[in-house]
Amino acid sequence: QVQLVESGGGLVQAGGSLRLSCATSGIIIRLTTMAWYRQAPGKEREVVATIGSVGSITNYADSVKGRFIISRDNAEKAIFLQMNSLKPEDTGVYYCNTQRGDLPWGQGTQVTVSS
């Protein structure tokens, strides 16, 4: 049974930082490009960052480039998102999944950035 469990969200002031974690089970992710997604209120879910299977290739949405860092620990089957210099527009529910988004979605973790 595949499970994705996101954690680490919270309420933070603009300029602050958060580190999100995604624990995976029921799947071997080491050969899979993984991604963090964000769904802002009233908007569709979007990809904010992806990381290749060995972690050497990362890509970021323009809106988070230079502020967010995606990483992975294949041994622990976990994905992380370090978010710095947070802005109110970063507010949303954050999810992890494959780059294709083809695993069952977890419950996500809420990030709220106050101005």
MMTF fields as JSON, N, C-alpha, C and O atoms, coordinates in Angstrom:
{
  "mmtfVersion": "1.0.0",
  "mmtfProducer": "UNKNOWN",
  "numBonds": 459,
  "numAtoms": 460,
  "numGroups": 115,
  "numChains": 1,
  "numModels": 1,
  "chainsPerModel": [1],
  "groupsPerChain": [115],
  "chainIdList": ["A"],
  "bondAtomList": [4, 2, 8, 6, 12, 10, 16, 14, 20, 18, 24, 22, 28, 26, 32, 30, 36, 34, 40, 38, 44, 42, 48, 46, 52, 50, 56, 54, 60, 58, 64, 62, 68, 66, 72, 70, 76, 74, 80, 78, 84, 82, 88, 86, 92, 90, 96, 94, 100, 98, 104, 102, 108, 106, 112, 110, 116, 114, 120, 118, 124, 122, 128, 126, 132, 130, 136, 134, 140, 138, 144, 142, 148, 146, 152, 150, 156, 154, 160, 158, 164, 162, 168, 166, 172, 170, 176, 174, 180, 178, 184, 182, 188, 186, 192, 190, 196, 194, 200, 198, 204, 202, 208, 206, 212, 210, 216, 214, 220, 218, 224, 222, 228, 226, 232, 230, 236, 234, 240, 238, 244, 242, 248, 246, 252, 250, 256, 254, 260, 258, 264, 262, 268, 266, 272, 270, 276, 274, 280, 278, 284, 282, 288, 286, 292, 290, 296, 294, 300, 298, 304, 302, 308, 306, 312, 310, 316, 314, 320, 318, 324, 322, 328, 326, 332, 330, 336, 334, 340, 338, 344, 342, 348, 346, 352, 350, 356, 354, 360, 358, 364, 362, 368, 366, 372, 370, 376, 374, 380, 378, 384, 382, 388, 386, 392, 390, 396, 394, 400, 398, 404, 402, 408, 406, 412, 410, 416, 414, 420, 418, 424, 422, 428, 426, 432, 430, 436, 434, 440, 438, 444, 442, 448, 446, 452, 450, 456, 454],
  "bondOrderList": [1, 1, 1, 1, 1, 1, 1, 1, 1, 1, 1, 1, 1, 1, 1, 1, 1, 1, 1, 1, 1, 1, 1, 1, 1, 1, 1, 1, 1, 1, 1, 1, 1, 1, 1, 1, 1, 1, 1, 1, 1, 1, 1, 1, 1, 1, 1, 1, 1, 1, 1, 1, 1, 1, 1, 1, 1, 1, 1, 1, 1, 1, 1, 1, 1, 1, 1, 1, 1, 1, 1, 1, 1, 1, 1, 1, 1, 1, 1, 1, 1, 1, 1, 1, 1, 1, 1, 1, 1, 1, 1, 1, 1, 1, 1, 1, 1, 1, 1, 1, 1, 1, 1, 1, 1, 1, 1, 1, 1, 1, 1, 1, 1, 1],
  "groupList": [{"groupName": "GLN", "atomNameList": ["N", "CA", "C", "O"], "elementList": ["N", "C", "C", "O"], "formalChargeList": [0, 0, 0, 0], "bondAtomList": [1, 0, 2, 1, 3, 2], "bondOrderList": [1, 1, 2], "singleLetterCode": "Q", "chemCompType": "L-PEPTIDE LINKING"}, {"groupName": "VAL", "atomNameList": ["N", "CA", "C", "O"], "elementList": ["N", "C", "C", "O"], "formalChargeList": [0, 0, 0, 0], "bondAtomList": [1, 0, 2, 1, 3, 2], "bondOrderList": [1, 1, 2], "singleLetterCode": "V", "chemCompType": "L-PEPTIDE LINKING"}, {"groupName": "LEU", "atomNameList": ["N", "CA", "C", "O"], "elementList": ["N", "C", "C", "O"], "formalChargeList": [0, 0, 0, 0], "bondAtomList": [1, 0, 2, 1, 3, 2], "bondOrderList": [1, 1, 2], "singleLetterCode": "L", "chemCompType": "L-PEPTIDE LINKING"}, {"groupName": "GLU", "atomNameList": ["N", "CA", "C", "O"], "elementList": ["N", "C", "C", "O"], "formalChargeList": [0, 0, 0, 0], "bondAtomList": [1, 0, 2, 1, 3, 2], "bondOrderList": [1, 1, 2], "singleLetterCode": "E", "chemCompType": "L-PEPTIDE LINKING"}, {"groupName": "SER", "atomNameList": ["N", "CA", "C", "O"], "elementList": ["N", "C", "C", "O"], "formalChargeList": [0, 0, 0, 0], "bondAtomList": [1, 0, 2, 1, 3, 2], "bondOrderList": [1, 1, 2], "singleLetterCode": "S", "chemCompType": "L-PEPTIDE LINKING"}, {"groupName": "GLY", "atomNameList": ["N", "CA", "C", "O"], "elementList": ["N", "C", "C", "O"], "formalChargeList": [0, 0, 0, 0], "bondAtomList": [1, 0, 2, 1, 3, 2], "bondOrderList": [1, 1, 2], "singleLetterCode": "G", "chemCompType": "PEPTIDE LINKING"}, {"groupName": "ALA", "atomNameList": ["N", "CA", "C", "O"], "elementList": ["N", "C", "C", "O"], "formalChargeList": [0, 0, 0, 0], "bondAtomList": [1, 0, 2, 1, 3, 2], "bondOrderList": [1, 1, 2], "singleLetterCode": "A", "chemCompType": "L-PEPTIDE LINKING"}, {"groupName": "ARG", "atomNameList": ["N", "CA", "C", "O"], "elementList": ["N", "C", "C", "O"], "formalChargeList": [0, 0, 0, 0], "bondAtomList": [1, 0, 2, 1, 3, 2], "bondOrderList": [1, 1, 2], "singleLetterCode": "R", "chemCompType": "L-PEPTIDE LINKING"}, {"groupName": "CYS", "atomNameList": ["N", "CA", "C", "O"], "elementList": ["N", "C", "C", "O"], "formalChargeList": [0, 0, 0, 0], "bondAtomList": [1, 0, 2, 1, 3, 2], "bondOrderList": [1, 1, 2], "singleLetterCode": "C", "chemCompType": "L-PEPTIDE LINKING"}, {"groupName": "THR", "atomNameList": ["N", "CA", "C", "O"], "elementList": ["N", "C", "C", "O"], "formalChargeList": [0, 0, 0, 0], "bondAtomList": [1, 0, 2, 1, 3, 2], "bondOrderList": [1, 1, 2], "singleLetterCode": "T", "chemCompType": "L-PEPTIDE LINKING"}, {"groupName": "ILE", "atomNameList": ["N", "CA", "C", "O"], "elementList": ["N", "C", "C", "O"], "formalChargeList": [0, 0, 0, 0], "bondAtomList": [1, 0, 2, 1, 3, 2], "bondOrderList": [1, 1, 2], "singleLetterCode": "I", "chemCompType": "L-PEPTIDE LINKING"}, {"groupName": "MET", "atomNameList": ["N", "CA", "C", "O"], "elementList": ["N", "C", "C", "O"], "formalChargeList": [0, 0, 0, 0], "bondAtomList": [1, 0, 2, 1, 3, 2], "bondOrderList": [1, 1, 2], "singleLetterCode": "M", "chemCompType": "L-PEPTIDE LINKING"}, {"groupName": "TRP", "atomNameList": ["N", "CA", "C", "O"], "elementList": ["N", "C", "C", "O"], "formalChargeList": [0, 0, 0, 0], "bondAtomList": [1, 0, 2, 1, 3, 2], "bondOrderList": [1, 1, 2], "singleLetterCode": "W", "chemCompType": "L-PEPTIDE LINKING"}, {"groupName": "TYR", "atomNameList": ["N", "CA", "C", "O"], "elementList": ["N", "C", "C", "O"], "formalChargeList": [0, 0, 0, 0], "bondAtomList": [1, 0, 2, 1, 3, 2], "bondOrderList": [1, 1, 2], "singleLetterCode": "Y", "chemCompType": "L-PEPTIDE LINKING"}, {"groupName": "PRO", "atomNameList": ["N", "CA", "C", "O"], "elementList": ["N", "C", "C", "O"], "formalChargeList": [0, 0, 0, 0], "bondAtomList": [1, 0, 2, 1, 3, 2], "bondOrderList": [1, 1, 2], "singleLetterCode": "P", "chemCompType": "L-PEPTIDE LINKING"}, {"groupName": "LYS", "atomNameList": ["N", "CA", "C", "O"], "elementList": ["N", "C", "C", "O"], "formalChargeList": [0, 0, 0, 0], "bondAtomList": [1, 0, 2, 1, 3, 2], "bondOrderList": [1, 1, 2], "singleLetterCode": "K", "chemCompType": "L-PEPTIDE LINKING"}, {"groupName": "ASN", "atomNameList": ["N", "CA", "C", "O"], "elementList": ["N", "C", "C", "O"], "formalChargeList": [0, 0, 0, 0], "bondAtomList": [1, 0, 2, 1, 3, 2], "bondOrderList": [1, 1, 2], "singleLetterCode": "N", "chemCompType": "L-PEPTIDE LINKING"}, {"groupName": "ASP", "atomNameList": ["N", "CA", "C", "O"], "elementList": ["N", "C", "C", "O"], "formalChargeList": [0, 0, 0, 0], "bondAtomList": [1, 0, 2, 1, 3, 2], "bondOrderList": [1, 1, 2], "singleLetterCode": "D", "chemCompType": "L-PEPTIDE LINKING"}, {"groupName": "PHE", "atomNameList": ["N", "CA", "C", "O"], "elementList": ["N", "C", "C", "O"], "formalChargeList": [0, 0, 0, 0], "bondAtomList": [1, 0, 2, 1, 3, 2], "bondOrderList": [1, 1, 2], "singleLetterCode": "F", "chemCompType": "L-PEPTIDE LINKING"}],
  "groupTypeList": [0, 1, 0, 2, 1, 3, 4, 5, 5, 5, 2, 1, 0, 6, 5, 5, 4, 2, 7, 2, 4, 8, 6, 9, 4, 5, 10, 10, 10, 7, 2, 9, 9, 11, 6, 12, 13, 7, 0, 6, 14, 5, 15, 3, 7, 3, 1, 1, 6, 9, 10, 5, 4, 1, 5, 4, 10, 9, 16, 13, 6, 17, 4, 1, 15, 5, 7, 18, 10, 10, 4, 7, 17, 16, 6, 3, 15, 6, 10, 18, 2, 0, 11, 16, 4, 2, 15, 14, 3, 17, 9, 5, 1, 13, 13, 8, 16, 9, 0, 7, 5, 17, 2, 14, 12, 5, 0, 5, 9, 0, 1, 9, 1, 4, 4],
  "groupIdList": [1, 2, 3, 4, 5, 6, 7, 8, 9, 10, 11, 12, 13, 14, 15, 16, 17, 18, 19, 20, 21, 22, 23, 24, 25, 26, 27, 28, 29, 30, 31, 32, 33, 34, 35, 36, 37, 38, 39, 40, 41, 42, 43, 44, 45, 46, 47, 48, 49, 50, 51, 52, 53, 54, 55, 56, 57, 58, 59, 60, 61, 62, 63, 64, 65, 66, 67, 68, 69, 70, 71, 72, 73, 74, 75, 76, 77, 78, 79, 80, 81, 82, 83, 84, 85, 86, 87, 88, 89, 90, 91, 92, 93, 94, 95, 96, 97, 98, 99, 100, 101, 102, 103, 104, 105, 106, 107, 108, 109, 110, 111, 112, 113, 114, 115],
  "secStructList": [7, 7, 3, 3, 3, 3, 3, 7, 7, 3, 3, 3, 3, 6, 6, 7, 7, 3, 3, 3, 3, 3, 3, 3, 3, 1, 1, 7, 7, 6, 6, 1, 7, 3, 3, 3, 3, 3, 3, 7, 6, 6, 1, 7, 7, 3, 3, 3, 3, 3, 3, 7, 6, 6, 1, 7, 7, 3, 3, 3, 7, 6, 6, 6, 6, 6, 6, 3, 3, 3, 3, 3, 3, 6, 6, 6, 6, 3, 3, 3, 3, 3, 3, 7, 1, 7, 7, 4, 4, 4, 7, 3, 3, 3, 3, 3, 3, 3, 6, 6, 7, 7, 1, 7, 7, 7, 7, 7, 3, 3, 3, 3, 3, 3, 7],
  "xCoordList": [0.842, 0.0, 0.887, 1.677, 0.742, 1.559, 1.003, -0.194, 1.889, 1.485, 2.512, 3.72, 2.004, 2.829, 2.332, 1.148, 3.229, 2.836, 3.699, 4.901, 3.073, 3.778, 3.664, 2.653, 4.709, 4.706, 5.642, 6.416, 5.555, 6.472, 5.885, 6.556, 4.648, 4.026, 3.687, 3.888, 3.174, 2.799, 2.556, 2.49, 2.423, 2.216, 3.541, 4.182, 3.941, 5.22, 5.079, 4.262, 5.86, 5.835, 6.632, 7.538, 6.289, 7.048, 8.527, 8.897, 9.362, 10.794, 11.301, 12.507, 10.39, 10.762, 11.057, 11.051, 11.314, 11.679, 10.881, 10.446, 10.708, 10.129, 10.82, 11.331, 10.831, 11.372, 10.287, 9.841, 9.876, 8.852, 9.496, 10.574, 8.82, 9.27, 8.149, 6.965, 8.555, 7.599, 8.131, 9.172, 7.414, 7.771, 6.985, 5.773, 7.684, 7.022, 7.079, 8.015, 6.089, 6.076, 5.322, 4.467, 5.67, 4.994, 5.49, 4.892, 6.578, 7.115, 8.611, 9.081, 9.347, 10.774, 10.958, 10.688, 11.41, 11.454, 12.813, 12.97, 13.815, 15.183, 15.395, 16.324, 14.568, 14.733, 13.739, 13.581, 13.073, 11.958, 12.218, 12.669, 11.929, 11.971, 10.78, 9.633, 11.065, 10.027, 9.816, 10.648, 8.684, 8.334, 7.56, 6.89, 7.67, 6.793, 5.801, 6.157, 4.556, 3.487, 2.907, 3.07, 2.237, 1.582, 0.205, 0.044, -0.77, -2.103, -2.511, -2.81, -2.515, -2.92, -4.445, -5.111, -4.991, -6.448, -7.044, -6.624, -8.026, -8.71, -7.932, -8.361, -6.791, -5.967, -5.709, -5.919, -5.257, -4.932, -3.57, -2.728, -3.393, -2.117, -1.025, -1.232, 0.124, 1.236, 2.512, 2.658, 3.425, 4.725, 5.609, 5.703, 6.248, 7.189, 8.634, 9.528, 8.883, 10.261, 10.268, 9.381, 11.287, 11.48, 12.926, 13.82, 13.138, 14.487, 14.651, 13.802, 15.735, 15.999, 16.336, 16.508, 16.423, 16.554, 17.812, 17.795, 18.885, 20.112, 20.309, 21.32, 19.376, 19.421, 20.292, 20.402, 20.913, 21.832, 21.153, 21.722, 19.957, 19.247, 17.997, 17.11, 17.937, 16.769, 16.234, 16.98, 14.962, 14.319, 13.297, 12.682, 13.139, 12.255, 11.353, 11.737, 10.162, 9.296, 9.961, 10.662, 9.741, 10.368, 10.013, 10.815, 8.817, 8.345, 9.095, 9.049, 9.79, 10.492, 11.99, 12.724, 12.444, 13.857, 14.707, 14.415, 15.758, 16.644, 16.211, 16.965, 14.993, 14.487, 14.211, 14.369, 13.806, 13.479, 14.582, 15.223, 14.786, 15.75, 15.105, 14.667, 15.054, 14.51, 15.661, 16.723, 15.452, 16.468, 15.783, 14.566, 16.582, 16.007, 16.99, 18.202, 16.461, 17.251, 16.682, 15.687, 17.312, 16.764, 16.795, 15.921, 17.775, 17.849, 16.659, 16.116, 16.274, 15.146, 13.829, 12.765, 13.907, 12.71, 11.942, 10.727, 12.669, 12.048, 12.475, 13.553, 11.59, 11.824, 11.672, 10.837, 12.466, 12.424, 12.307, 12.682, 11.779, 11.73, 12.075, 11.296, 13.249, 13.65, 13.146, 13.494, 12.332, 11.716, 12.224, 11.992, 12.909, 13.47, 12.845, 12.236, 13.01, 12.495, 11.046, 10.676, 10.253, 8.861, 8.077, 8.294, 7.152, 6.293, 4.832, 4.512, 3.954, 2.528, 1.996, 1.106, 2.527, 2.051, 2.518, 2.116, 3.36, 3.747, 2.702, 2.807, 1.719, 0.672, -0.06, -0.397, -0.296, -1.014, -0.789, -0.107, -1.369, -1.144, -0.077, -0.175, 0.931, 2.061, 1.978, 1.71, 2.216, 2.163, 3.443, 4.102, 3.782, 4.833, 4.196, 3.131, 4.871, 4.423, 5.517, 6.545, 5.31, 6.256, 6.104, 5.16, 7.02, 6.925, 5.652, 5.111, 5.177, 3.949, 2.704, 1.587, 2.894, 1.742, 0.861, -0.363, 1.464, 0.682, 0.571, 0.117, 0.982, 0.771, -0.451, -0.846, -1.056, -2.164, -1.689, -0.64, -2.449, -2.043, -2.191, -3.147, -1.221, -1.327, -2.251, -2.925, -2.267, -3.153, -2.546, -3.238, -1.267, -0.591, -0.297, -0.753, 0.463, 0.771, 0.542, 1.006, -0.174, -0.575, 0.564, 1.151, 0.86, 1.826, 1.09, 0.462, 1.178, 0.545, 1.594, 2.239, 1.762, 2.757, 2.015, 1.279, 2.225, 1.551, 2.445, 3.671, 1.815, 2.577, 2.904, 3.541],
  "yCoordList": [-1.184, 0.0, 1.246, 1.461, 2.052, 3.249, 4.357, 4.643, 4.966, 6.097, 7.214, 6.977, 8.425, 9.627, 10.456, 10.787, 10.792, 11.543, 12.787, 12.708, 13.928, 15.2, 15.804, 15.631, 16.51, 17.158, 18.359, 18.547, 19.16, 20.286, 21.643, 22.659, 21.682, 22.963, 23.716, 23.223, 24.905, 25.714, 27.145, 27.492, 27.978, 29.409, 30.117, 29.914, 30.943, 31.633, 33.045, 33.286, 33.954, 35.324, 35.413, 34.617, 36.369, 36.597, 36.76, 37.437, 36.13, 36.142, 34.954, 34.722, 34.215, 33.057, 31.826, 31.869, 30.727, 29.477, 28.309, 28.327, 27.309, 26.039, 24.922, 25.122, 23.756, 22.572, 21.511, 21.027, 21.161, 20.142, 18.779, 18.668, 17.754, 16.383, 15.564, 15.819, 14.581, 13.649, 12.248, 11.871, 11.49, 10.098, 9.222, 9.379, 8.302, 7.415, 5.985, 5.6, 5.209, 3.787, 3.055, 3.613, 1.781, 0.971, 1.182, 0.687, 1.915, 2.184, 2.434, 2.997, 2.01, 2.289, 3.539, 3.512, 4.619, 5.887, 6.213, 7.217, 5.36, 5.784, 5.95, 6.652, 5.332, 5.455, 6.429, 6.482, 7.196, 8.017, 9.493, 9.886, 10.294, 11.737, 12.13, 11.834, 12.796, 13.191, 14.691, 15.436, 15.119, 16.529, 16.981, 16.194, 18.255, 18.929, 19.77, 20.434, 19.711, 20.467, 21.432, 21.257, 22.434, 23.406, 23.712, 23.887, 23.771, 24.209, 25.401, 25.266, 26.554, 27.774, 27.854, 27.236, 28.6, 28.736, 29.204, 30.218, 28.455, 28.826, 28.578, 28.99, 27.908, 27.665, 26.181, 25.381, 25.826, 24.437, 24.076, 24.939, 22.816, 22.334, 22.538, 22.288, 22.99, 23.254, 22.645, 22.464, 22.335, 21.819, 22.988, 23.986, 22.869, 23.917, 23.469, 24.302, 22.152, 21.671, 20.19, 19.438, 19.783, 18.375, 17.998, 18.844, 16.713, 16.22, 14.875, 13.997, 14.696, 13.456, 12.332, 12.546, 11.134, 9.943, 9.941, 9.397, 10.53, 10.552, 11.898, 12.118, 12.777, 14.047, 15.099, 16.206, 14.778, 15.748, 16.734, 17.775, 16.419, 17.3, 17.812, 17.038, 19.104, 19.722, 20.825, 21.446, 21.052, 22.125, 22.807, 22.183, 24.098, 24.88, 25.771, 26.243, 25.986, 26.99, 28.355, 28.596, 29.222, 30.546, 31.274, 32.043, 31.032, 31.749, 31.379, 32.126, 30.235, 29.805, 29.669, 29.377, 29.876, 29.698, 30.62, 31.807, 30.054, 30.83, 30.879, 31.331, 30.414, 30.436, 29.039, 28.807, 28.117, 26.75, 25.798, 25.996, 24.764, 23.723, 22.36, 22.04, 21.569, 20.212, 19.238, 19.405, 18.226, 17.205, 15.878, 15.811, 14.829, 13.506, 12.635, 12.844, 11.674, 10.655, 9.324, 8.856, 8.709, 7.471, 6.335, 5.468, 6.339, 5.294, 5.379, 4.363, 6.597, 6.806, 6.93, 7.051, 6.899, 7.019, 8.299, 8.282, 9.385, 10.657, 11.767, 11.739, 12.74, 13.926, 15.14, 15.147, 16.157, 17.341, 18.597, 18.617, 19.641, 20.947, 22.006, 22.283, 22.589, 23.694, 24.975, 25.292, 25.705, 26.924, 28.117, 28.21, 29.012, 30.204, 31.457, 31.426, 32.547, 33.843, 33.718, 34.171, 33.105, 32.828, 34.111, 35.123, 34.028, 35.148, 34.752, 33.563, 35.713, 35.369, 34.544, 33.714, 34.764, 33.997, 32.546, 31.761, 32.186, 30.779, 30.0, 28.781, 30.681, 30.022, 28.981, 29.22, 27.836, 26.773, 25.443, 25.354, 24.419, 23.058, 22.432, 22.456, 21.877, 21.305, 19.778, 19.159, 19.206, 17.761, 17.274, 18.02, 16.019, 15.384, 14.282, 13.76, 13.946, 12.887, 12.695, 13.372, 11.794, 11.68, 12.888, 13.667, 13.033, 14.129, 14.025, 15.036, 12.807, 12.597, 12.712, 12.775, 12.74, 12.826, 11.603, 11.716, 10.425, 9.224, 8.304, 7.166, 8.789, 8.029, 8.581, 9.722, 7.784, 8.326, 9.533, 9.486, 10.596, 11.814, 11.689, 11.1, 12.259, 12.321, 13.447, 14.061, 13.706, 14.744, 16.134, 17.139, 16.188, 17.473, 18.108, 17.635, 19.173, 19.935, 21.414, 21.945, 22.06, 23.455, 24.397, 24.301, 25.298, 26.36, 27.691, 27.984, 28.478, 29.792, 30.837, 30.776, 31.793, 32.844, 34.161, 34.615, 34.751, 36.017, 37.197, 37.117, 38.275, 39.457, 40.359, 41.396],
  "zCoordList": [0.0, 0.0, 0.0, 0.919, -1.035, -1.16, -0.277, -0.287, 0.479, 1.315, 1.217, 1.214, 1.138, 1.188, 2.357, 2.43, 3.27, 4.457, 4.556, 4.807, 4.355, 4.413, 5.811, 6.492, 6.23, 7.54, 7.516, 6.577, 8.56, 8.71, 8.42, 8.602, 7.973, 7.685, 8.961, 10.071, 8.776, 9.922, 9.533, 8.354, 10.559, 10.362, 10.611, 11.642, 9.664, 9.778, 9.216, 8.327, 9.724, 9.201, 7.905, 7.663, 7.099, 5.877, 6.199, 7.158, 5.386, 5.618, 6.412, 6.501, 6.981, 7.78, 6.941, 5.711, 7.642, 6.976, 7.548, 8.699, 6.715, 7.132, 6.378, 5.276, 6.976, 6.305, 6.274, 7.314, 5.084, 4.912, 4.693, 4.108, 5.171, 4.982, 4.354, 4.572, 3.577, 2.981, 3.206, 2.668, 3.997, 4.246, 3.288, 3.134, 2.65, 1.697, 2.196, 2.896, 1.84, 2.167, 1.075, 0.387, 0.942, -0.057, -1.464, -2.419, -1.602, -2.92, -2.794, -1.805, -3.809, -3.868, -4.721, -5.922, -4.122, -4.84, -5.418, -6.113, -5.133, -5.458, -6.95, -7.35, -7.797, -9.24, -9.862, -11.082, -9.007, -9.482, -9.233, -8.157, -10.23, -10.033, -9.174, -9.508, -8.071, -7.132, -7.189, -7.708, -6.645, -6.74, -5.519, -4.851, -5.249, -4.3, -5.111, -6.085, -4.669, -5.298, -4.265, -3.057, -4.771, -3.896, -4.476, -5.684, -3.597, -4.01, -3.155, -1.968, -3.777, -3.095, -3.072, -3.902, -2.142, -2.067, -3.388, -3.946, -3.883, -5.106, -6.379, -7.457, -6.273, -7.46, -7.645, -6.733, -8.826, -9.099, -8.488, -8.238, -8.265, -7.75, -8.796, -9.983, -8.343, -9.25, -8.694, -7.485, -9.589, -9.181, -8.757, -9.471, -7.611, -7.19, -7.298, -7.449, -7.222, -7.309, -7.655, -7.251, -8.411, -8.713, -8.435, -8.453, -8.179, -7.925, -8.585, -8.426, -9.328, -10.004, -9.037, -7.838, -9.59, -8.762, -7.897, -6.792, -8.372, -7.57, -6.897, -6.231, -7.062, -6.359, -6.981, -6.454, -8.091, -8.685, -9.61, -9.937, -10.029, -10.948, -10.253, -9.893, -10.072, -9.444, -10.347, -11.104, -10.255, -11.0, -10.098, -9.233, -10.327, -9.475, -10.316, -11.386, -9.812, -10.418, -10.253, -9.271, -11.195, -11.124, -9.838, -9.309, -9.343, -8.163, -6.891, -5.914, -6.882, -5.671, -5.873, -4.929, -7.092, -7.404, -6.538, -6.397, -5.962, -5.105, -3.651, -2.789, -3.374, -1.994, -1.446, -0.247, -2.294, -1.88, -2.325, -3.358, -1.522, -1.862, -1.637, -0.532, -2.696, -2.586, -2.409, -3.01, -1.587, -1.374, -1.106, -0.935, -1.074, -0.855, -0.104, -0.161, 0.586, 1.268, 0.829, 1.382, -0.166, -0.709, 0.31, 0.301, 1.167, 2.187, 3.14, 3.573, 3.451, 4.353, 3.599, 4.206, 2.284, 1.436, 1.772, 1.967, 1.834, 2.206, 1.259, 0.665, 1.142, 0.337, 1.235, 2.139, 0.993, 1.84, 0.992, -0.181, 1.61, 0.955, 1.991, 2.903, 1.836, 2.684, 2.05, 0.913, 2.779, 2.25, 3.053, 4.258, 2.384, 3.006, 2.412, 1.343, 3.126, 2.653, 2.194, 1.111, 3.029, 2.654, 2.446, 3.112, 1.489, 1.123, 1.329, 1.315, 1.517, 1.667, 0.494, 0.677, -0.694, -1.86, -1.854, -2.713, -0.898, -0.736, 0.057, 0.193, 0.567, 1.345, 0.507, -0.653, 1.107, 0.426, 1.105, 2.126, 0.527, 0.999, 0.108, -1.118, 0.743, 0.031, 0.055, 1.084, -1.112, -1.288, -1.956, -2.681, -1.704, -2.488, -3.329, -2.999, -4.412, -5.316, -6.344, -6.295, -7.261, -8.356, -9.284, -9.151, -10.201, -11.163, -11.988, -12.434, -12.189, -12.958, -12.085, -12.597, -10.783, -9.898, -9.956, -9.878, -10.092, -10.325, -9.116, -9.239, -7.954, -6.722, -6.0, -6.241, -5.114, -4.312, -3.517, -2.876, -3.558, -2.879, -1.367, -0.862, -0.662, 0.788, 1.203, 0.377, 2.502, 3.014, 2.873, 3.039, 2.57, 2.43, 3.777, 4.818, 3.74, 4.94, 4.651, 3.642, 5.548, 5.33, 5.692, 6.769, 4.782, 5.027, 4.912, 3.895, 5.957, 5.947, 6.273, 7.32, 5.376, 5.557, 5.75, 4.874, 6.9, 7.196, 6.817, 6.892, 6.417, 5.996, 7.159, 6.976]
}
